[in-house]
């Protein structure tokens, strides 16, 4: 056997072990061998997810200084801080795959990595804060609960805590909307207007239709995704319709109707041209979101430099003490 054949034989064995791990629904851990495609897909998805959490702080942070009461301000501050925490768990998960988070941030601000389309829409008034919690966090929960069973251990474990916190986010949004809906006509109009603006972008969060989703098949075979984009979108619609009825708002889709044969709601097609425009950087707020992230990275450079210098000094001291 030549050296090349021996290496190839070893790789076959490693591949068999990886396949068995996936087949038995066990977790792949950072120390385990994994195919390059699996690693690359995870880095792509988890990095996009981490970027979404961090960019997703911007639309809501926009309202912290203008929250209508101390209670609402405290809730919103806690939520936006949670999103920062989610970004950190997720960047840490990517680091277990051998990538550097500084490099990921570079790719984000240079437009070489994506973040969720939803965060390119503006928050025009405080009803948007409620509707983001209800619809955007609601969609995030539907998408992310199955990721708690993702085949890659560090991502799956991070998602457990993320989902618990998203659940609080969804409830605070819905509670805010219930309060507004029992307020004045003007407040009810604000809630309806915000629902009209956020409904379709929320449906787009689940990604393109299955027929146009290049990654779903392989990601499901690897146990990274557990459901297709369309399956999760349907689940979200079915879950949200009764919530809208309880609130007393109308979802802006004339095609929305219960289909007793399917046991699901039928609903209209999102504007996929708009989705593509947003993905290509041409949504209402893309430029502003990325520019703010770039500026924040520059403004915070001195903090990272100071932390690195302090860590180096501590390491020197510990080495000195050990001699
Ligand atoms: N926006 O083949 P697929 C949150 C890209 S966090 C932008 O179907 P895949 C919490 C996709 O990356 C929200 N890009 O891809 C919060 C792929 O790009 P590439 C983020 C999108 O990966 C709440 C291409 O299109 N959540 O909301 C979008 O199998 C409130 C083809 O698509 C996650 O990231 C999109 N909507 O499925 C925070 C969850 N959809 O690189 C603050 C984890 C698709 O091949 C405030 N991610 N693309 O060119 C996932 O579950 C999946 O990555 C999907 C996409 C389902 C998003």
Short mmCIF file of C-alpha atoms and ligand atoms in Angstrom, two decimals:
data_model
loop_
_atom_site.label_atom_id
_atom_site.label_comp_id
_atom_site.label_asym_id
_atom_site.label_seq_id
_atom_site.Cartn_x
_atom_site.Cartn_y
_atom_site.Cartn_z
CA UNK A 1 0.00 0.00 0.00
CA UNK A 2 1.41 3.44 -0.93
CA UNK A 3 1.37 6.33 1.53
CA UNK A 4 -1.35 8.04 -0.54
CA UNK A 5 -3.49 4.88 -0.48
CA UNK A 6 -3.01 4.61 3.29
CA UNK A 7 -4.18 8.20 3.77
CA UNK A 8 -7.15 7.59 1.46
CA UNK A 9 -8.00 4.40 3.38
CA UNK A 10 -7.83 6.35 6.67
CA UNK A 11 -10.15 8.99 5.22
CA UNK A 12 -12.64 6.28 4.21
CA UNK A 13 -12.67 5.03 7.78
CA UNK A 14 -13.15 8.57 9.11
CA UNK A 15 -15.97 9.19 6.63
CA UNK A 16 -17.67 5.94 7.73
CA UNK A 17 -17.41 6.99 11.36
CA UNK A 18 -18.86 10.44 10.53
CA UNK A 19 -21.72 8.88 8.52
CA UNK A 20 -22.52 6.51 11.39
CA UNK A 21 -22.62 9.43 13.85
CA UNK A 22 -25.14 11.24 11.61
CA UNK A 23 -27.17 8.05 10.96
CA UNK A 24 -27.46 7.34 14.69
CA UNK A 25 -28.47 10.94 15.36
CA UNK A 26 -25.48 11.50 17.62
CA UNK A 27 -23.56 14.77 17.87
CA UNK A 28 -20.43 15.69 15.94
CA UNK A 29 -17.98 17.46 18.27
CA UNK A 30 -15.11 19.86 17.44
CA UNK A 31 -12.44 17.17 17.99
CA UNK A 32 -14.12 14.81 15.48
CA UNK A 33 -13.15 14.47 11.85
CA UNK A 34 -15.77 15.99 9.53
CA UNK A 35 -15.99 16.45 5.76
CA UNK A 36 -14.89 19.87 4.47
CA UNK A 37 -18.37 20.51 3.05
CA UNK A 38 -20.00 19.90 6.44
CA UNK A 39 -17.56 22.25 8.16
CA UNK A 40 -18.02 24.90 5.46
CA UNK A 41 -21.81 24.71 5.61
CA UNK A 42 -21.78 25.10 9.39
CA UNK A 43 -19.41 28.07 9.24
CA UNK A 44 -21.62 29.71 6.60
CA UNK A 45 -24.87 29.17 8.50
CA UNK A 46 -23.64 29.87 12.04
CA UNK A 47 -21.70 32.98 10.92
CA UNK A 48 -24.78 34.29 9.11
CA UNK A 49 -26.81 33.57 12.21
CA UNK A 50 -24.28 35.34 14.50
CA UNK A 51 -24.16 38.37 12.19
CA UNK A 52 -27.98 38.49 12.22
CA UNK A 53 -28.09 38.63 16.00
CA UNK A 54 -25.58 41.49 16.11
CA UNK A 55 -27.02 43.49 13.19
CA UNK A 56 -30.48 42.69 14.60
CA UNK A 57 -29.67 44.81 17.65
CA UNK A 58 -29.80 47.98 15.54
CA UNK A 59 -33.49 48.29 14.59
CA UNK A 60 -34.61 47.86 18.19
CA UNK A 61 -31.77 49.78 19.87
CA UNK A 62 -33.06 52.70 17.81
CA UNK A 63 -35.98 52.90 20.29
CA UNK A 64 -34.26 52.43 23.67
CA UNK A 65 -33.94 56.17 24.31
CA UNK A 66 -37.55 56.78 23.25
CA UNK A 67 -39.30 53.92 25.07
CA UNK A 68 -42.61 55.21 26.48
CA UNK A 69 -42.00 54.09 30.09
CA UNK A 70 -39.23 52.87 32.39
CA UNK A 71 -40.73 49.35 32.26
CA UNK A 72 -40.67 49.27 28.46
CA UNK A 73 -37.13 50.67 28.42
CA UNK A 74 -35.89 47.99 30.87
CA UNK A 75 -37.52 45.22 28.81
CA UNK A 76 -36.09 46.54 25.54
CA UNK A 77 -32.59 46.99 27.00
CA UNK A 78 -32.65 43.40 28.29
CA UNK A 79 -33.79 42.11 24.91
CA UNK A 80 -31.15 43.96 22.92
CA UNK A 81 -28.46 42.78 25.36
CA UNK A 82 -29.71 39.21 24.91
CA UNK A 83 -29.19 39.53 21.14
CA UNK A 84 -25.56 40.56 21.77
CA UNK A 85 -25.17 37.45 23.95
CA UNK A 86 -26.62 35.26 21.19
CA UNK A 87 -24.09 36.69 18.75
CA UNK A 88 -21.28 35.85 21.17
CA UNK A 89 -22.39 32.22 21.72
CA UNK A 90 -22.68 31.79 17.97
CA UNK A 91 -19.30 33.36 17.13
CA UNK A 92 -17.82 31.06 19.80
CA UNK A 93 -19.48 28.10 18.07
CA UNK A 94 -17.85 29.09 14.77
CA UNK A 95 -14.47 29.29 16.51
CA UNK A 96 -14.78 25.60 17.45
CA UNK A 97 -14.75 25.00 13.68
CA UNK A 98 -11.35 26.67 13.34
CA UNK A 99 -12.33 30.12 12.08
CA UNK A 100 -11.43 33.48 13.53
CA UNK A 101 -14.28 35.78 14.50
CA UNK A 102 -12.31 38.89 13.46
CA UNK A 103 -12.18 37.40 10.00
CA UNK A 104 -15.96 36.81 10.06
CA UNK A 105 -16.61 40.42 11.05
CA UNK A 106 -14.35 41.56 8.19
CA UNK A 107 -16.41 39.46 5.80
CA UNK A 108 -19.65 40.92 7.17
CA UNK A 109 -18.62 44.56 6.81
CA UNK A 110 -17.12 43.90 3.38
CA UNK A 111 -20.43 42.35 2.24
CA UNK A 112 -18.88 38.90 1.73
CA UNK A 113 -21.15 37.19 4.28
CA UNK A 114 -24.88 37.55 4.69
CA UNK A 115 -27.12 38.33 7.64
CA UNK A 116 -30.89 37.91 7.84
CA UNK A 117 -32.88 39.96 5.34
CA UNK A 118 -35.35 41.00 8.05
CA UNK A 119 -32.96 43.47 9.69
CA UNK A 120 -32.82 45.65 6.59
CA UNK A 121 -36.26 47.10 7.28
CA UNK A 122 -36.74 50.28 9.37
CA UNK A 123 -38.47 50.56 12.77
CA UNK A 124 -40.78 53.55 12.34
CA UNK A 125 -42.54 53.70 15.71
CA UNK A 126 -42.88 51.84 19.01
CA UNK A 127 -45.51 49.43 17.66
CA UNK A 128 -42.69 48.03 15.52
CA UNK A 129 -40.95 46.91 18.72
CA UNK A 130 -44.01 44.84 19.65
CA UNK A 131 -44.41 43.43 16.16
CA UNK A 132 -40.71 42.50 15.94
CA UNK A 133 -41.08 40.54 19.19
CA UNK A 134 -44.29 38.88 18.02
CA UNK A 135 -43.45 38.11 14.38
CA UNK A 136 -39.65 38.29 14.02
CA UNK A 137 -38.81 36.52 17.28
CA UNK A 138 -41.80 34.23 16.66
CA UNK A 139 -40.36 33.25 13.28
CA UNK A 140 -36.89 32.92 14.81
CA UNK A 141 -38.25 30.45 17.41
CA UNK A 142 -39.96 28.30 14.76
CA UNK A 143 -36.73 28.24 12.74
CA UNK A 144 -34.39 27.74 15.70
CA UNK A 145 -36.08 25.18 17.97
CA UNK A 146 -35.20 22.38 15.49
CA UNK A 147 -31.60 23.67 15.50
CA UNK A 148 -31.39 22.54 19.16
CA UNK A 149 -31.18 19.06 17.56
CA UNK A 150 -28.57 20.08 14.98
CA UNK A 151 -25.94 17.39 14.45
CA UNK A 152 -23.11 19.76 15.42
CA UNK A 153 -22.89 19.76 19.23
CA UNK A 154 -21.70 23.32 20.00
CA UNK A 155 -24.36 24.88 17.71
CA UNK A 156 -27.13 22.67 19.11
CA UNK A 157 -26.19 23.48 22.71
CA UNK A 158 -25.95 27.22 22.03
CA UNK A 159 -29.43 27.13 20.50
CA UNK A 160 -31.04 25.76 23.67
CA UNK A 161 -30.29 28.91 25.62
CA UNK A 162 -30.94 31.16 22.62
CA UNK A 163 -34.42 29.66 22.19
CA UNK A 164 -35.31 30.15 25.87
CA UNK A 165 -34.42 33.82 25.55
CA UNK A 166 -36.24 34.18 22.21
CA UNK A 167 -39.33 32.89 23.95
CA UNK A 168 -39.18 35.81 26.42
CA UNK A 169 -38.65 38.15 23.46
CA UNK A 170 -41.73 36.86 21.69
CA UNK A 171 -43.88 37.20 24.82
CA UNK A 172 -42.76 40.74 25.62
CA UNK A 173 -43.66 41.78 22.06
CA UNK A 174 -47.07 40.16 22.18
CA UNK A 175 -47.80 41.65 25.60
CA UNK A 176 -46.87 45.12 24.32
CA UNK A 177 -49.24 44.67 21.37
CA UNK A 178 -52.08 43.44 23.61
CA UNK A 179 -51.62 46.59 25.70
CA UNK A 180 -51.64 48.84 22.64
CA UNK A 181 -54.69 47.09 21.19
CA UNK A 182 -56.65 47.87 24.36
CA UNK A 183 -55.54 51.52 24.14
CA UNK A 184 -56.63 54.28 21.76
CA UNK A 185 -57.72 54.06 18.10
CA UNK A 186 -54.40 55.65 17.16
CA UNK A 187 -52.50 52.90 19.02
CA UNK A 188 -54.56 50.20 17.28
CA UNK A 189 -53.82 51.82 13.92
CA UNK A 190 -50.09 51.79 14.75
CA UNK A 191 -50.20 48.06 15.51
CA UNK A 192 -52.06 47.28 12.28
CA UNK A 193 -49.65 49.41 10.25
CA UNK A 194 -46.61 47.71 11.81
CA UNK A 195 -48.17 44.26 11.18
CA UNK A 196 -48.75 45.21 7.52
CA UNK A 197 -45.10 46.21 7.10
CA UNK A 198 -43.46 43.28 8.94
CA UNK A 199 -45.64 40.32 7.87
CA UNK A 200 -44.12 39.58 4.47
CA UNK A 201 -40.49 40.23 5.49
CA UNK A 202 -41.08 37.82 8.44
CA UNK A 203 -42.16 35.08 6.02
CA UNK A 204 -38.97 35.71 4.01
CA UNK A 205 -36.83 34.98 7.09
CA UNK A 206 -37.34 31.25 6.42
CA UNK A 207 -35.36 31.54 3.19
CA UNK A 208 -36.28 30.95 -0.45
CA UNK A 209 -38.94 28.40 -1.46
CA UNK A 210 -37.67 24.81 -1.28
CA UNK A 211 -37.31 24.61 -5.07
CA UNK A 212 -34.89 27.58 -5.00
CA UNK A 213 -32.97 26.58 -1.88
CA UNK A 214 -29.58 25.18 -2.96
CA UNK A 215 -28.49 24.18 0.55
CA UNK A 216 -31.52 22.51 2.15
CA UNK A 217 -31.14 18.96 0.78
CA UNK A 218 -27.54 18.50 1.85
CA UNK A 219 -28.04 20.33 5.16
CA UNK A 220 -30.93 17.99 6.00
CA UNK A 221 -28.92 14.91 5.01
CA UNK A 222 -26.22 16.10 7.44
CA UNK A 223 -28.76 16.77 10.22
CA UNK A 224 -27.89 20.48 10.28
CA UNK A 225 -31.40 21.51 9.21
CA UNK A 226 -34.29 19.30 10.34
CA UNK A 227 -37.06 20.82 8.20
CA UNK A 228 -37.24 22.57 4.85
CA UNK A 229 -37.76 26.33 4.53
CA UNK A 230 -41.35 25.87 3.30
CA UNK A 231 -42.25 23.45 6.11
CA UNK A 232 -41.16 25.95 8.74
CA UNK A 233 -42.85 28.87 6.96
CA UNK A 234 -46.13 26.89 6.98
CA UNK A 235 -45.74 26.09 10.68
CA UNK A 236 -45.21 29.79 11.42
CA UNK A 237 -48.31 30.84 9.48
CA UNK A 238 -50.46 28.19 11.20
CA UNK A 239 -49.19 29.30 14.60
CA UNK A 240 -49.59 33.03 13.96
CA UNK A 241 -53.10 33.22 12.48
CA UNK A 242 -54.90 32.51 15.80
CA UNK A 243 -52.55 34.91 17.59
CA UNK A 244 -53.54 37.66 15.13
CA UNK A 245 -57.22 36.88 15.78
CA UNK A 246 -56.73 37.17 19.55
CA UNK A 247 -54.93 40.48 19.06
CA UNK A 248 -57.58 41.79 16.69
CA UNK A 249 -55.25 42.61 13.79
CA UNK A 250 -55.61 41.55 10.16
CA UNK A 251 -52.71 39.80 8.45
CA UNK A 252 -52.16 41.59 5.11
CA UNK A 253 -52.74 38.58 2.86
CA UNK A 254 -56.03 38.21 0.98
CA UNK A 255 -54.98 34.64 0.09
CA UNK A 256 -54.88 33.54 3.72
CA UNK A 257 -57.52 30.85 4.38
CA UNK A 258 -57.86 27.62 6.33
CA UNK A 259 -57.59 24.57 4.07
CA UNK A 260 -59.36 21.70 5.83
CA UNK A 261 -58.08 19.11 3.35
CA UNK A 262 -54.45 19.99 4.03
CA UNK A 263 -55.06 20.79 7.69
CA UNK A 264 -53.06 23.99 7.18
CA UNK A 265 -53.61 27.59 6.16
CA UNK A 266 -53.14 28.47 2.52
CA UNK A 267 -51.29 31.74 2.09
CA UNK A 268 -49.96 34.04 -0.62
CA UNK A 269 -46.49 34.12 -2.14
CA UNK A 270 -43.99 36.58 -0.65
CA UNK A 271 -42.42 38.97 -3.15
CA UNK A 272 -39.28 36.97 -3.93
CA UNK A 273 -37.91 39.77 -6.14
CA UNK A 274 -37.92 42.03 -3.10
CA UNK A 275 -36.17 39.25 -1.11
CA UNK A 276 -33.44 39.03 -3.76
CA UNK A 277 -33.02 42.80 -3.82
CA UNK A 278 -32.55 42.85 -0.04
CA UNK A 279 -30.07 39.94 -0.20
CA UNK A 280 -28.08 41.82 -2.84
CA UNK A 281 -27.70 44.80 -0.50
CA UNK A 282 -30.51 46.93 -1.89
CA UNK A 283 -33.06 46.83 0.93
CA UNK A 284 -34.22 50.01 2.70
CA UNK A 285 -31.52 49.90 5.42
CA UNK A 286 -28.71 47.60 4.19
CA UNK A 287 -26.14 50.37 3.73
CA UNK A 288 -26.91 51.97 7.10
CA UNK A 289 -26.81 48.65 9.01
CA UNK A 290 -23.42 47.63 7.61
CA UNK A 291 -21.94 51.11 7.99
CA UNK A 292 -22.99 51.24 11.68
CA UNK A 293 -21.41 47.83 12.27
CA UNK A 294 -18.21 48.94 10.56
CA UNK A 295 -18.06 52.15 12.62
CA UNK A 296 -18.73 50.24 15.87
CA UNK A 297 -15.89 47.87 15.05
CA UNK A 298 -13.51 50.79 14.51
CA UNK A 299 -14.68 52.65 17.62
CA UNK A 300 -14.15 49.52 19.73
CA UNK A 301 -10.66 48.73 18.43
CA UNK A 302 -8.93 50.40 21.40
CA UNK A 303 -10.90 48.21 23.83
CA UNK A 304 -9.85 45.03 22.02
CA UNK A 305 -6.22 46.27 21.87
CA UNK A 306 -6.26 47.01 25.61
CA UNK A 307 -7.81 43.60 26.43
CA UNK A 308 -5.21 41.81 24.29
CA UNK A 309 -2.35 43.78 25.89
CA UNK A 310 -3.69 42.97 29.37
CA UNK A 311 -4.04 39.26 28.53
CA UNK A 312 -0.45 39.21 27.17
CA UNK A 313 0.83 40.90 30.34
CA UNK A 314 -1.01 38.39 32.55
CA UNK A 315 0.38 35.48 30.53
CA UNK A 316 3.93 36.91 30.91
CA UNK A 317 3.44 37.23 34.67
CA UNK A 318 2.15 33.67 34.96
CA UNK A 319 5.13 32.40 32.96
CA UNK A 320 7.47 34.43 35.22
CA UNK A 321 5.83 33.00 38.36
CA UNK A 322 6.15 29.45 37.00
CA UNK A 323 9.95 29.74 36.48
N1 LIG B 1 -31.76 36.43 4.80
O1 LIG B 1 -30.25 27.40 0.46
P1 LIG B 1 -30.88 28.35 1.42
C1 LIG B 1 -33.16 36.30 14.68
C2 LIG B 1 -29.43 32.84 2.02
S1 LIG B 1 -31.85 35.53 13.96
C3 LIG B 1 -30.53 36.44 4.26
O2 LIG B 1 -32.27 28.09 1.81
P2 LIG B 1 -29.92 27.73 4.09
C4 LIG B 1 -33.11 36.59 16.14
C5 LIG B 1 -28.72 31.61 2.53
O3 LIG B 1 -27.81 31.94 3.56
C6 LIG B 1 -32.30 35.40 12.23
N2 LIG B 1 -30.03 35.39 3.56
O4 LIG B 1 -29.92 28.51 2.69
C7 LIG B 1 -33.39 38.02 16.37
C8 LIG B 1 -28.04 31.11 1.30
O5 LIG B 1 -26.89 31.90 1.09
P3 LIG B 1 -25.51 31.39 0.41
C9 LIG B 1 -31.30 34.59 11.54
C10 LIG B 1 -30.82 34.30 3.43
O6 LIG B 1 -28.77 28.23 4.87
C11 LIG B 1 -34.69 38.47 16.46
C12 LIG B 1 -29.03 31.44 0.20
O7 LIG B 1 -29.86 32.49 0.71
N3 LIG B 1 -31.55 33.21 11.77
O8 LIG B 1 -34.05 36.57 14.00
C13 LIG B 1 -32.10 34.23 3.99
O9 LIG B 1 -30.05 26.27 3.88
C14 LIG B 1 -34.95 39.83 16.70
C15 LIG B 1 -29.87 30.26 -0.21
O10 LIG B 1 -30.80 29.85 0.82
C16 LIG B 1 -30.70 32.26 11.31
O11 LIG B 1 -29.69 32.57 10.72
C17 LIG B 1 -32.56 35.35 4.69
N4 LIG B 1 -33.79 35.38 5.24
O12 LIG B 1 -31.29 28.21 4.80
C18 LIG B 1 -32.34 38.91 16.54
C19 LIG B 1 -31.08 30.83 11.64
N5 LIG B 1 -32.62 33.03 3.68
O13 LIG B 1 -24.47 31.58 1.45
C20 LIG B 1 -32.60 40.27 16.78
C21 LIG B 1 -30.09 29.83 11.12
C22 LIG B 1 -31.70 32.37 2.94
O14 LIG B 1 -25.68 29.96 0.04
C23 LIG B 1 -33.92 40.72 16.86
N6 LIG B 1 -30.11 29.75 9.69
N7 LIG B 1 -30.62 33.15 2.80
O15 LIG B 1 -25.35 32.32 -0.75
C24 LIG B 1 -30.97 28.96 8.97
O16 LIG B 1 -31.82 28.29 9.52
C25 LIG B 1 -30.76 28.89 7.48
O17 LIG B 1 -29.48 29.41 7.19
C26 LIG B 1 -31.85 29.65 6.67
C27 LIG B 1 -31.46 29.56 5.18
C28 LIG B 1 -33.18 28.98 6.86
C29 LIG B 1 -31.91 31.12 7.06
#
